[in-house]
Structures are given as structure tokens and as C-alpha cells.
Short mmCIF file of C-alpha atoms in Angstrom, two decimals:
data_model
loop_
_atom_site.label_atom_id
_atom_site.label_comp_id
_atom_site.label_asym_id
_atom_site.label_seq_id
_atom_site.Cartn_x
_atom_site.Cartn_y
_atom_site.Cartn_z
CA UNK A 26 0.00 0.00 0.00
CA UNK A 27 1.05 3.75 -0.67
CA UNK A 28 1.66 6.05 2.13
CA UNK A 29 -2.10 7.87 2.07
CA UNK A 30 -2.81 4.31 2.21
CA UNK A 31 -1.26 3.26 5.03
CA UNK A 32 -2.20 6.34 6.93
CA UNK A 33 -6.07 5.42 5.96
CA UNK A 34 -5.81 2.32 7.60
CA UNK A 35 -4.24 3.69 11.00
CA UNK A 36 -7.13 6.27 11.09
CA UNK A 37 -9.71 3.41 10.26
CA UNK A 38 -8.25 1.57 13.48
CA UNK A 39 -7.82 4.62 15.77
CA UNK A 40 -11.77 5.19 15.23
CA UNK A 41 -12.44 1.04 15.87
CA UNK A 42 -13.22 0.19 12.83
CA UNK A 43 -11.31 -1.96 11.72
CA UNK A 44 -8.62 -4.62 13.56
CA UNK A 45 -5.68 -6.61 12.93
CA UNK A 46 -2.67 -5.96 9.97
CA UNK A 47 -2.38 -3.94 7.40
CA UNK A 48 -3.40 -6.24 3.84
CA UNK A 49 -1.37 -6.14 1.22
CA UNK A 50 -1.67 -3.93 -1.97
CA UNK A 51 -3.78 -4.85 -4.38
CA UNK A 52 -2.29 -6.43 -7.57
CA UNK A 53 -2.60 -3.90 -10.80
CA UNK A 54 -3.56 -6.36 -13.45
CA UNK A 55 -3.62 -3.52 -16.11
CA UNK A 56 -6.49 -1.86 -18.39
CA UNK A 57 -9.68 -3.78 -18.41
CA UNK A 58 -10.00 -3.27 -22.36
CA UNK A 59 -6.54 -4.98 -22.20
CA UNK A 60 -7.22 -7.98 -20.36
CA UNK A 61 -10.74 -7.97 -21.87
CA UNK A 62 -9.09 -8.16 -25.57
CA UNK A 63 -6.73 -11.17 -23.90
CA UNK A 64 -9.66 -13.36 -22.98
CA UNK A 65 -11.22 -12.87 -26.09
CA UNK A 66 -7.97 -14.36 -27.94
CA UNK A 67 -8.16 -17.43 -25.55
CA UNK A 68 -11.41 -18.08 -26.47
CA UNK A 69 -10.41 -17.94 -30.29
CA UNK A 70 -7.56 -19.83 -29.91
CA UNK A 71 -9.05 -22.70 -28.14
CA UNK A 72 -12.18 -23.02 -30.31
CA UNK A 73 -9.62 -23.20 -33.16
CA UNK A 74 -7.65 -25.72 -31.47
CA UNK A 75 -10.92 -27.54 -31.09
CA UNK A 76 -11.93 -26.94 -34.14
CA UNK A 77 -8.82 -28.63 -35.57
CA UNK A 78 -9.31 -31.65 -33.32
CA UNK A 79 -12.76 -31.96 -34.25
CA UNK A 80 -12.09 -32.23 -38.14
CA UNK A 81 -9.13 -34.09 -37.73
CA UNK A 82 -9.92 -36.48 -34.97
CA UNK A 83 -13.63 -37.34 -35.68
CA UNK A 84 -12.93 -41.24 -34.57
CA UNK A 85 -12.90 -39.62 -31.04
CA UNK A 86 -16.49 -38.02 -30.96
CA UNK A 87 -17.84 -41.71 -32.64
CA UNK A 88 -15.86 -43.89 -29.60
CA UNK A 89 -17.78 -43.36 -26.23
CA UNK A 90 -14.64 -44.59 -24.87
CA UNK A 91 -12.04 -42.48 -26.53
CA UNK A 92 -14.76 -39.20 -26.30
CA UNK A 93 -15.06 -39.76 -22.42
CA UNK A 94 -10.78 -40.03 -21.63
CA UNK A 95 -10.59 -37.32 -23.79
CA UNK A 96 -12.71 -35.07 -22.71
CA UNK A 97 -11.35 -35.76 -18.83
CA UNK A 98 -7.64 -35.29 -20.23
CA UNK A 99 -9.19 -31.44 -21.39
CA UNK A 100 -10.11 -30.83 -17.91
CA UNK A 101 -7.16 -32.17 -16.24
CA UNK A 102 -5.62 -29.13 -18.62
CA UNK A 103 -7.89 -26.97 -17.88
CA UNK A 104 -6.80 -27.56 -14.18
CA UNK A 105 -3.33 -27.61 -14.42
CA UNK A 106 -3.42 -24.21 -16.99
CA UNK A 107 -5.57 -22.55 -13.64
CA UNK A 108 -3.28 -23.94 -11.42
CA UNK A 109 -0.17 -22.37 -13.34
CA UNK A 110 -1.52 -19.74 -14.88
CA UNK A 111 -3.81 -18.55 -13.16
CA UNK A 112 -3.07 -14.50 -13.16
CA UNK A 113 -3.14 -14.69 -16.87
CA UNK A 114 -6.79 -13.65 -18.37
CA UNK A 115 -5.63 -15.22 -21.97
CA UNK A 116 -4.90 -18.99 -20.41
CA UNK A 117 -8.04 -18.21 -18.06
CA UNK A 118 -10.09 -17.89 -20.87
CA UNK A 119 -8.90 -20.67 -23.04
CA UNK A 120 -8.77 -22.95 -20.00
CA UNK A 121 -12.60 -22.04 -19.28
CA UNK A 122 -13.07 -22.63 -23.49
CA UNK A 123 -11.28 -26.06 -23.09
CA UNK A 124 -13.34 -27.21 -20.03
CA UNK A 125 -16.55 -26.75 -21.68
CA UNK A 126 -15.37 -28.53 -24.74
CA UNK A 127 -14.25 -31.60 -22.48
CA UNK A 128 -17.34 -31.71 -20.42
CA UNK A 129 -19.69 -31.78 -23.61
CA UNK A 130 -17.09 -34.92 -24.23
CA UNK A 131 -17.90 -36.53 -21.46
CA UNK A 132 -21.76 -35.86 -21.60
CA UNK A 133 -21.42 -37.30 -25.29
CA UNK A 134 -19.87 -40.47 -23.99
CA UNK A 135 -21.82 -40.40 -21.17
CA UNK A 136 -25.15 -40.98 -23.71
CA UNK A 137 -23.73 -43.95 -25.60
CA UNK A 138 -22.32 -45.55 -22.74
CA UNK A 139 -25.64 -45.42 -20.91
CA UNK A 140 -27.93 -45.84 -23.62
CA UNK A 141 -29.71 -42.26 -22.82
CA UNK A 142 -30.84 -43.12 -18.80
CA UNK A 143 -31.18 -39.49 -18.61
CA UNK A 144 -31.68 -39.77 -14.91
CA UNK A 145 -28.17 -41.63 -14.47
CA UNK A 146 -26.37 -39.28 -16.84
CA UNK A 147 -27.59 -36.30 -15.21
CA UNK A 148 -26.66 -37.57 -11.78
CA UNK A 149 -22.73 -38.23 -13.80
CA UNK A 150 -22.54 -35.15 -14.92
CA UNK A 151 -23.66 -33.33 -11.12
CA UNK A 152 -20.94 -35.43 -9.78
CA UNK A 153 -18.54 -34.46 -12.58
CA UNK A 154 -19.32 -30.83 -11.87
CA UNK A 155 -18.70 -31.27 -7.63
CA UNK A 156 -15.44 -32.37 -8.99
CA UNK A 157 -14.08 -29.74 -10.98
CA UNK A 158 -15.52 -27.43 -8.21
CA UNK A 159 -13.62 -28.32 -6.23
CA UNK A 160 -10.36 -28.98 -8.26
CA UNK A 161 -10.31 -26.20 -10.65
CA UNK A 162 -9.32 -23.07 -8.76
CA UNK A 163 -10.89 -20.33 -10.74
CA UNK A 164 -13.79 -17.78 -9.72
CA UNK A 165 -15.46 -18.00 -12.73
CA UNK A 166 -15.13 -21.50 -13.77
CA UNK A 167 -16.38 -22.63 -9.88
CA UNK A 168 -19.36 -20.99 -10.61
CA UNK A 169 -20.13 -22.44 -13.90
CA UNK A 170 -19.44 -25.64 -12.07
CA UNK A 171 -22.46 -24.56 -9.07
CA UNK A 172 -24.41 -23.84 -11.76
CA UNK A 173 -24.45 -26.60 -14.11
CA UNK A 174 -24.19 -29.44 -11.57
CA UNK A 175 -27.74 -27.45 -10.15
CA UNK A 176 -29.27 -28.22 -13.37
CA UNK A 177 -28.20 -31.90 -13.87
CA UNK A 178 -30.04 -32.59 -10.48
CA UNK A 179 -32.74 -30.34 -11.81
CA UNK A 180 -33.03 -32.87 -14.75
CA UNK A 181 -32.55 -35.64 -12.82
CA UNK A 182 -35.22 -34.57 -10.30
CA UNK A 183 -37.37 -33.72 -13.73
CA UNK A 184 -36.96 -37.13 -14.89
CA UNK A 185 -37.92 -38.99 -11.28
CA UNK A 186 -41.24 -36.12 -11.50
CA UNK A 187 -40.14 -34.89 -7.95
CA UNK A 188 -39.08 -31.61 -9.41
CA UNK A 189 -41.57 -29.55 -6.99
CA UNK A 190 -38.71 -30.30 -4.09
CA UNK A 191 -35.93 -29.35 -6.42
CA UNK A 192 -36.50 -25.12 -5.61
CA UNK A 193 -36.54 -25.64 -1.80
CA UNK A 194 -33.70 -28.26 -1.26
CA UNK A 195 -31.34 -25.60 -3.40
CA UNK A 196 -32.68 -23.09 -1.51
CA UNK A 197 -31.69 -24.42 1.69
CA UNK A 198 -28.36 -25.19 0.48
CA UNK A 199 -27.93 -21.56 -0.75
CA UNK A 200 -29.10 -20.26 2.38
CA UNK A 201 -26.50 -22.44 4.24
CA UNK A 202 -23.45 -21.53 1.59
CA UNK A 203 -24.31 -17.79 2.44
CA UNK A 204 -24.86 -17.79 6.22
CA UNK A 205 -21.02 -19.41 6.27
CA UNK A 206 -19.57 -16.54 4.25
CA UNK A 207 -17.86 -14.90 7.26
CA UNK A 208 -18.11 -17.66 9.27
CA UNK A 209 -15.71 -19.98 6.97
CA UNK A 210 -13.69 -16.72 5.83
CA UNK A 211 -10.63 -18.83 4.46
CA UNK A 212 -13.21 -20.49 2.13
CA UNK A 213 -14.81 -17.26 1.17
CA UNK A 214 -14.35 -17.23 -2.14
CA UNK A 215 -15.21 -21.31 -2.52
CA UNK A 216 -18.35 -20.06 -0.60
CA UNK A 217 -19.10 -17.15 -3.07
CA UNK A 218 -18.79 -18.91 -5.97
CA UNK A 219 -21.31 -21.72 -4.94
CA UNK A 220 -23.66 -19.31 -3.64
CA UNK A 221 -23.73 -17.26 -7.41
CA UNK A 222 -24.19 -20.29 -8.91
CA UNK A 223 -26.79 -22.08 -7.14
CA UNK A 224 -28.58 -18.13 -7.14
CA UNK A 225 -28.67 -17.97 -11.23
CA UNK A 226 -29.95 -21.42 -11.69
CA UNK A 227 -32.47 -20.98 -8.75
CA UNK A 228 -34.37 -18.10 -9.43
CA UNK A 229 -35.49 -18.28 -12.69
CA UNK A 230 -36.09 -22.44 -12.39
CA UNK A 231 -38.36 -21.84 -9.58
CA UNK A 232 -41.22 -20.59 -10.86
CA UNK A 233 -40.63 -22.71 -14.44
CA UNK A 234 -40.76 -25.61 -12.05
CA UNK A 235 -43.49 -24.48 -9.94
CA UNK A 236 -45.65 -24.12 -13.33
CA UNK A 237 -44.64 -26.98 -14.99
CA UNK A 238 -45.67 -29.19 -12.03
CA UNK A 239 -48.72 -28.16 -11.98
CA UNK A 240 -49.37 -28.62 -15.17
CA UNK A 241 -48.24 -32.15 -14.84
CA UNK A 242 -50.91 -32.69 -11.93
CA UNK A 243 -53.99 -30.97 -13.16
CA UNK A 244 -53.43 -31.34 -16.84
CA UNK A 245 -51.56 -34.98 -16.87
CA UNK A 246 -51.95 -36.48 -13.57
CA UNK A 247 -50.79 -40.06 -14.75
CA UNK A 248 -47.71 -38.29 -15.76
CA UNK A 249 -47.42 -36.37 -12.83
CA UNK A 250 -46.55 -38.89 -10.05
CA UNK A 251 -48.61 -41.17 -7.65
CA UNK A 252 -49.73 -37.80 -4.99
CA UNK A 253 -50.31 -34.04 -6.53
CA UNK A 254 -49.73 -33.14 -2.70
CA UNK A 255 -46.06 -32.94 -3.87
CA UNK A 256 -46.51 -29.32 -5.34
CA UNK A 257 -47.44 -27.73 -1.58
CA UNK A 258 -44.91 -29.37 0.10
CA UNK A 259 -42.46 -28.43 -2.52
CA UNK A 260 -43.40 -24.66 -2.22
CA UNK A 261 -43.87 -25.05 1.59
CA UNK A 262 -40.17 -26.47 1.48
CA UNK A 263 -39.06 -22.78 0.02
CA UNK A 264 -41.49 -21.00 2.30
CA UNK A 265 -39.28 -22.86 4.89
CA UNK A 266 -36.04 -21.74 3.58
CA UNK A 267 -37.40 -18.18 4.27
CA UNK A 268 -38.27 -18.61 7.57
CA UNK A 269 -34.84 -20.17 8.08
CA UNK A 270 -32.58 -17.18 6.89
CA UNK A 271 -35.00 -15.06 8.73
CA UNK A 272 -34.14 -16.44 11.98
CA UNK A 273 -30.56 -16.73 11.32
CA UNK A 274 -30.22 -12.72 10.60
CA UNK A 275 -32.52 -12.44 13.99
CA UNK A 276 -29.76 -14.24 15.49
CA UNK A 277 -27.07 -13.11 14.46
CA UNK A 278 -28.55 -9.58 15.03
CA UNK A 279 -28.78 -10.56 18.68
CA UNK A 280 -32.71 -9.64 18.43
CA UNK A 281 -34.41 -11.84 21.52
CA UNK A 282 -36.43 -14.60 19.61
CA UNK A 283 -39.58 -13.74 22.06
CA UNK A 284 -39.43 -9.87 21.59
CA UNK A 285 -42.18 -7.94 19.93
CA UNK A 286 -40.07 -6.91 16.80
CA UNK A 287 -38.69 -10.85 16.20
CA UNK A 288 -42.24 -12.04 16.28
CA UNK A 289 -43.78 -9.40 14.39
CA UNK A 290 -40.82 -10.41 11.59
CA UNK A 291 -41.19 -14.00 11.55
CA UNK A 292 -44.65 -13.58 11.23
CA UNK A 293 -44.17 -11.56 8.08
CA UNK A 294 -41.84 -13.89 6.81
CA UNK A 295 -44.46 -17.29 7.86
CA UNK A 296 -46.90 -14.69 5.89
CA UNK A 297 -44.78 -14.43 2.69
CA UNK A 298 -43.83 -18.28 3.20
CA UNK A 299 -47.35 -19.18 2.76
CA UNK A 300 -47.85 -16.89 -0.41
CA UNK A 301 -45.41 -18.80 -1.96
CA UNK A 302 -48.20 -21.69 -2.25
CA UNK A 303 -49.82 -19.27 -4.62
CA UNK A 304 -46.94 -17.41 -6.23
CA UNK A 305 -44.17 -19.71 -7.29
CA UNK A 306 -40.50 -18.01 -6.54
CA UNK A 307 -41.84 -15.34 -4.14
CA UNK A 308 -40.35 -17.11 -1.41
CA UNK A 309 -36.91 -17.71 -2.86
CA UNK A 310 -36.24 -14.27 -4.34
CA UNK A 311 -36.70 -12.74 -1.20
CA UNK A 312 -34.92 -15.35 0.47
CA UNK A 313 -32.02 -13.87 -1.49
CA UNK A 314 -32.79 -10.26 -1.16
CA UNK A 315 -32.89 -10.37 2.38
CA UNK A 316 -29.29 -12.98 1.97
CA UNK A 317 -28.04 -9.90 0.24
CA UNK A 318 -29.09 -6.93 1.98
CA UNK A 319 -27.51 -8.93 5.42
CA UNK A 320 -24.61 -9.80 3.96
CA UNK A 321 -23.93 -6.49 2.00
CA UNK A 322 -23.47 -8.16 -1.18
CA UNK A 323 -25.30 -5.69 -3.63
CA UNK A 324 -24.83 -7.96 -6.64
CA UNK A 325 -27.27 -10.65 -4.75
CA UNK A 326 -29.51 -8.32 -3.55
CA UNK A 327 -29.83 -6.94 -6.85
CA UNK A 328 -30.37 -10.23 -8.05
CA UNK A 329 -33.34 -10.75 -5.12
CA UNK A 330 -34.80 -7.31 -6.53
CA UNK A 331 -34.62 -8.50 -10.24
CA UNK A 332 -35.79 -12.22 -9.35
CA UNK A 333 -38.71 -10.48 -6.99
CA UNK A 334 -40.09 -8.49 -9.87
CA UNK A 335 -39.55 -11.27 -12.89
CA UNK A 336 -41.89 -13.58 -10.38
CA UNK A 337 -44.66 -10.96 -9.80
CA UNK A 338 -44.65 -9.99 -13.42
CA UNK A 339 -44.88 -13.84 -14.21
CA UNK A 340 -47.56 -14.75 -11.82
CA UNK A 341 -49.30 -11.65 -13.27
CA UNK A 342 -49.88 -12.41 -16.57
CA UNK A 343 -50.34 -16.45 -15.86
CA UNK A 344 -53.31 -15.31 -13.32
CA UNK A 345 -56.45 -16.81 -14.86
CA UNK A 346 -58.56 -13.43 -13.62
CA UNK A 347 -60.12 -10.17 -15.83
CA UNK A 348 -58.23 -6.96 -15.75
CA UNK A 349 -60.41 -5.82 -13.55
CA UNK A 350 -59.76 -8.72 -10.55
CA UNK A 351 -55.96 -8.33 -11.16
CA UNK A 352 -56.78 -4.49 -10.41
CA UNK A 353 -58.34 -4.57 -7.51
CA UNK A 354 -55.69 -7.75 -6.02
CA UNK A 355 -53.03 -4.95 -7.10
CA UNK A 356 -54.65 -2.35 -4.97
CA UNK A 357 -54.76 -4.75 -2.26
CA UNK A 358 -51.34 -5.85 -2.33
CA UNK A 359 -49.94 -2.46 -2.00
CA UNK A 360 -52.72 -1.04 0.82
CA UNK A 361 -50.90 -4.42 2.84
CA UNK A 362 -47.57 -3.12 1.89
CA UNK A 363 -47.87 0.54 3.09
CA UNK A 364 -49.91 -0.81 6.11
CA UNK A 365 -47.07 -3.37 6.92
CA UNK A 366 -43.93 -0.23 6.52
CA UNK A 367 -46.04 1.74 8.93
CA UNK A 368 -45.91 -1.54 11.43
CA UNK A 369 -42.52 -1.93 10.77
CA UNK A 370 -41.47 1.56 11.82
CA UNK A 371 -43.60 1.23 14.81
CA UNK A 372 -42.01 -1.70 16.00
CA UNK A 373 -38.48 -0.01 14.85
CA UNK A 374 -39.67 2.78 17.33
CA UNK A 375 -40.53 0.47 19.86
CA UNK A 376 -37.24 -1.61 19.82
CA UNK A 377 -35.31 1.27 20.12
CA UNK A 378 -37.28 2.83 23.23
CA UNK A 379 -36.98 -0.13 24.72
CA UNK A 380 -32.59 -0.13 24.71
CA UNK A 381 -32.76 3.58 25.85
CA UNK A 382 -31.31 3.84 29.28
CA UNK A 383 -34.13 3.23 32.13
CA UNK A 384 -36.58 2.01 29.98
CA UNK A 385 -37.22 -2.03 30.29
#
């Protein structure tokens, strides 16, 4: 760190702000145009090189064998090019490229080999993707990794027609990734990267999901599954997940569990839990707007925001009312809201009368 720096940091713990040593300077990595120009040369060069192998190795792609090893051996590469070179955005880039390419490999091989089970495949290619999460060290690439391996047990959840418990087991497992963030800090960014992934893939599935089941069980109940009852406890498994975060924040707050502000919240929250039988993904995206606003990530509270309003807008125009029901459930819904900001400052008022000296 530069001087101004240094004497920043000295202020910063003079006023208690901050504690321990002094960390280290943050690496320049040059011009973002610059670096932005070198990952878009990896990319070429590594779709040429596949390109090349393609053409000139087609006996690979026809083996399931051959198309399996060598799609591995591409991201045993791809590891060992993150593991040496991992500062540099060109072999980031063509490492990510090469990856890809040697997972679609493996998912080709995977197809032959197993004569299209898609249930086993998907559950191959979720395992596949817990592996290079946690071997290839790389931001970007782990979160790829969270991602995809989130939609293979989507699939294979799809295929078993239990998908209506897919939204709330991932959201429970989010919930858990972020409420370790800065309790696990030497696995931070491990942490992070899981938690982005499993947030992409699980907002915009869970109303998809939510839809789709019932379809199945109203439209094609012999399709759907021996017990339609699977679509409430699915979306009381995500109200459940909202209740959960809830009380951790409570908690970690140091807000009494029995005082009136706590209840008054995690009756809100049991309130908006039990919406989410109605409106699919209301549940989860404020699960992770409230994840984001505790944590001070902006980036996932933005994504709660975006996720809150892409659910309302969807349940919106898939209501089966007139214009003029959806009106008047609109006017409703935001009398409740203004009704429940002027409770919330009352109880904020109350809370903080209550840790003024000589009162309680």
C-alpha cells in the first residue's frame, strides 16, 4: 500500500473500525480493455484448437470410450493451466473454453455408454461438476461448475417427476453456503462462488418448475406422479427456507427470539412463506434479497430485486382473472404493503425505546 494508504488504515483503526494488519496492496492487473481483448484471444484460440481436433480427430467423438478419456484429459488441462496460470486472463479464458469442450465430451460419452438413462447421466454429470468445483481453482469456472451441476439434479429430479422439491432443497443449500460466508472466511471465495451459482440457476427455475408441475398434476396427472400433494410441500419447502434465513439474521442480530419486533418479523416472513403456495418463486427471491441486503453483497440483492419483480410480473400475466380482478388484487397488495412499513417503523420505534437507558 502507498503512504495515504497506510495512513487510511491507521485512522480506520484509531476510530475502531477496523482490527488486525495492514493487507497487502492490491495487484494492478492492467487496463480492463486490455485484459478484456486477452480473454477474447483465448477463447479464439481454443475453439480453433478444437476446431482442428474436431475435423481431424472425428474417430474420437464416434468412440464413447475415446470421447469420455478425452474429454477428462481437457479438464485435467484446464486444471493444471488454472493452477499455473492462473493471473493470466488469456490462459483463463482458453482454460474455461477447453473445459466446456471436455465436459460436452464426457456428456457425449456419457449418452452412448448409458444408452440415454437421462436420470443416471444427469446424476454423472452433477458429480462431474462437484469435482471440478472443487479442483479447478478459478472464480469463474467454480461458478459455472455450481451452476451446471444445479441443473443436472434439476433434470434428474425432472426425470424422477419430484421436481416440486428441487427449488426448496437448493434453496436451503444456498441459504446455508451464504450464512457461512464470514463464518468460513478462508473459504470465502469457494463459498461465493457456490452461492452465485446455485442463485442464477435458482431463481429463474423456480417458478418454471413451480408451473410446470402443476401442469403435470392438473393437466396430466398419470404423468405427474402417484400424490399431486407434492406441489405444496415443494413450495412449503421454500417457504421454509425463508423462515430459516430469517431467523438466522434475527440471530445473528442478537434480536431476543420472544421480543415484539422478532415475532412481528417471523410472522411476516411465515406470511410471505405461505404466499409462496400461490406465487411460485416469491419465497426464494426474497430469500435472497434479504441474503443480500444482510450480507452487503449488492450484486445478490440486486439479483433478489430482479428475481422479486420477474416472479410478480410472471404470476401476473399467468393469473387466470379479468383486468379488472388483477386491479383490484393490485390495490390490495400495495394497501398491505404501506400498512405493513407503517408496522414496521412502529415496531423499529418500539425496539429502540426499549434499549434507551431506564426504559425495560
Amino acid at each position: 500500500m502507498s503512504t495515504t494508504d497506510t495512513q487510511l488504515w491507521q485512522q480506520l483503526q484509531e476510530a475502531g473500525l477496523v482490527q488486525g494488519a495492514e493487507p497487502p496492496a492490491r495487484e494492478d492487473r492492467g487496463y480492463w480493455y486490455i485484459r478484456l481483448m486477452q480473454g477474447v484471444g483465448g477463447w479464439i484460440g481454443a475453439l480453433f484448437l478444437l476446431g482442428f481436433v474436431g475435423i481431424t480427430l472425428t474417430f474420437v467423438i464416434r468412440s464413447a470410450l475415446l470421447s469420455g478419456l478425452g474429454g477428462l484429459a481437457a479438464c485435467t488441462v484446464a486444471a493444471l493451466l488454472y493452477r499455473h496460470q492462473g493471473r493470466s486472463d488469456f490462459f483463463c479464458q482458453f482454460a474455461l473454453a477447453l473445459s466446456l469442450a471436455g465436459q460436452g465430451l464426457v456428456l457425449v460419452a456419457l449418452f452412448e455408454q448409458l444408452d440415454h438413462q437421462v436420470a443416471a447421466i444427469a446424476l454423472s454429470m452433477a458429480l462431474l461438476q462437484l469435482l471440478l468445483f472443487a479442483g479447478l481453482d478459478n472464480f469463474t469456472h467454480r461458478v459455472w461448475s455450481a451452476g451446471a451441476g444445479s441443473i443436472a439434479l434439476i433434470e434428474a429430479f425432472l426425470e424422477w417427476r419430484w421436481q416440486a422439491y428441487v427449488p426448496g432443497l437448493l434453496a436451503l443449500a444456498c441459504a446455508w453456503i451464504w450464512q457461512q460466508e464470514f463464518r468460513l472466511t478462508h473459504r470465502g471465495a469457494l463459498l461465493r462462488a457456490g452461492g452465485y451459482g446455485l442463485s442464477l440457476v435458482l431463481l429463474p427455475s423456480a417458478p418454471l418448475l413451480s408451473w410446470l408441475t402443476h401442469a403435470w398434476y392438473w393437466h396430466g396427472a398419470e404423468a405427474a406422479g402417484p400424490w399431486p400433494g407434492h406441489a405444496w410441500l415443494g413450495a412449503a419447502l421454500s417457504g421454509a427456507a425463508l423462515l430459516w434465513t430469517s431467523h438466522y439474521f434475527l440471530q445473528r442480530e442478537g434480536i431476543p427470539g420472544r421480543s415484539p419486533a422478532a415475532l412481528a418479523l417471523l410472522a411476516l416472513a411465515a406470511l410471505l412463506a405461505g404466499a409462496n403456495l400461490k406465487i411460485p418463486g416469491l419465497a426464494l427471491a426474497l430469500m435472497i434479497l434479504l441474503l443480500g441486503f444482510g450480507q452487503g453483497n449488492r450484486l445478490l440483492a440486486g439479483l433478489g430485486v430482479a428475481a422479486l419483480l420477474g416472479g410478480l410480473a410472471f404470476y401476473y400475466y399467468t393469473l387466470e382473472a379479468s383486468l379488472l380482478e388483477k386491479s383490484a388484487y393490485m390495490a390490495a397488495t400495495g394497501l398491505a404493503l404501506l400498512l405493513g412499513r407503517l408496522a414496521a417503523r412502529r415496531l423499529a420505534g418500539l425496539a429502540a425505546t426499549d434499549e434507551e437507558p431506564g426504559h425495560g
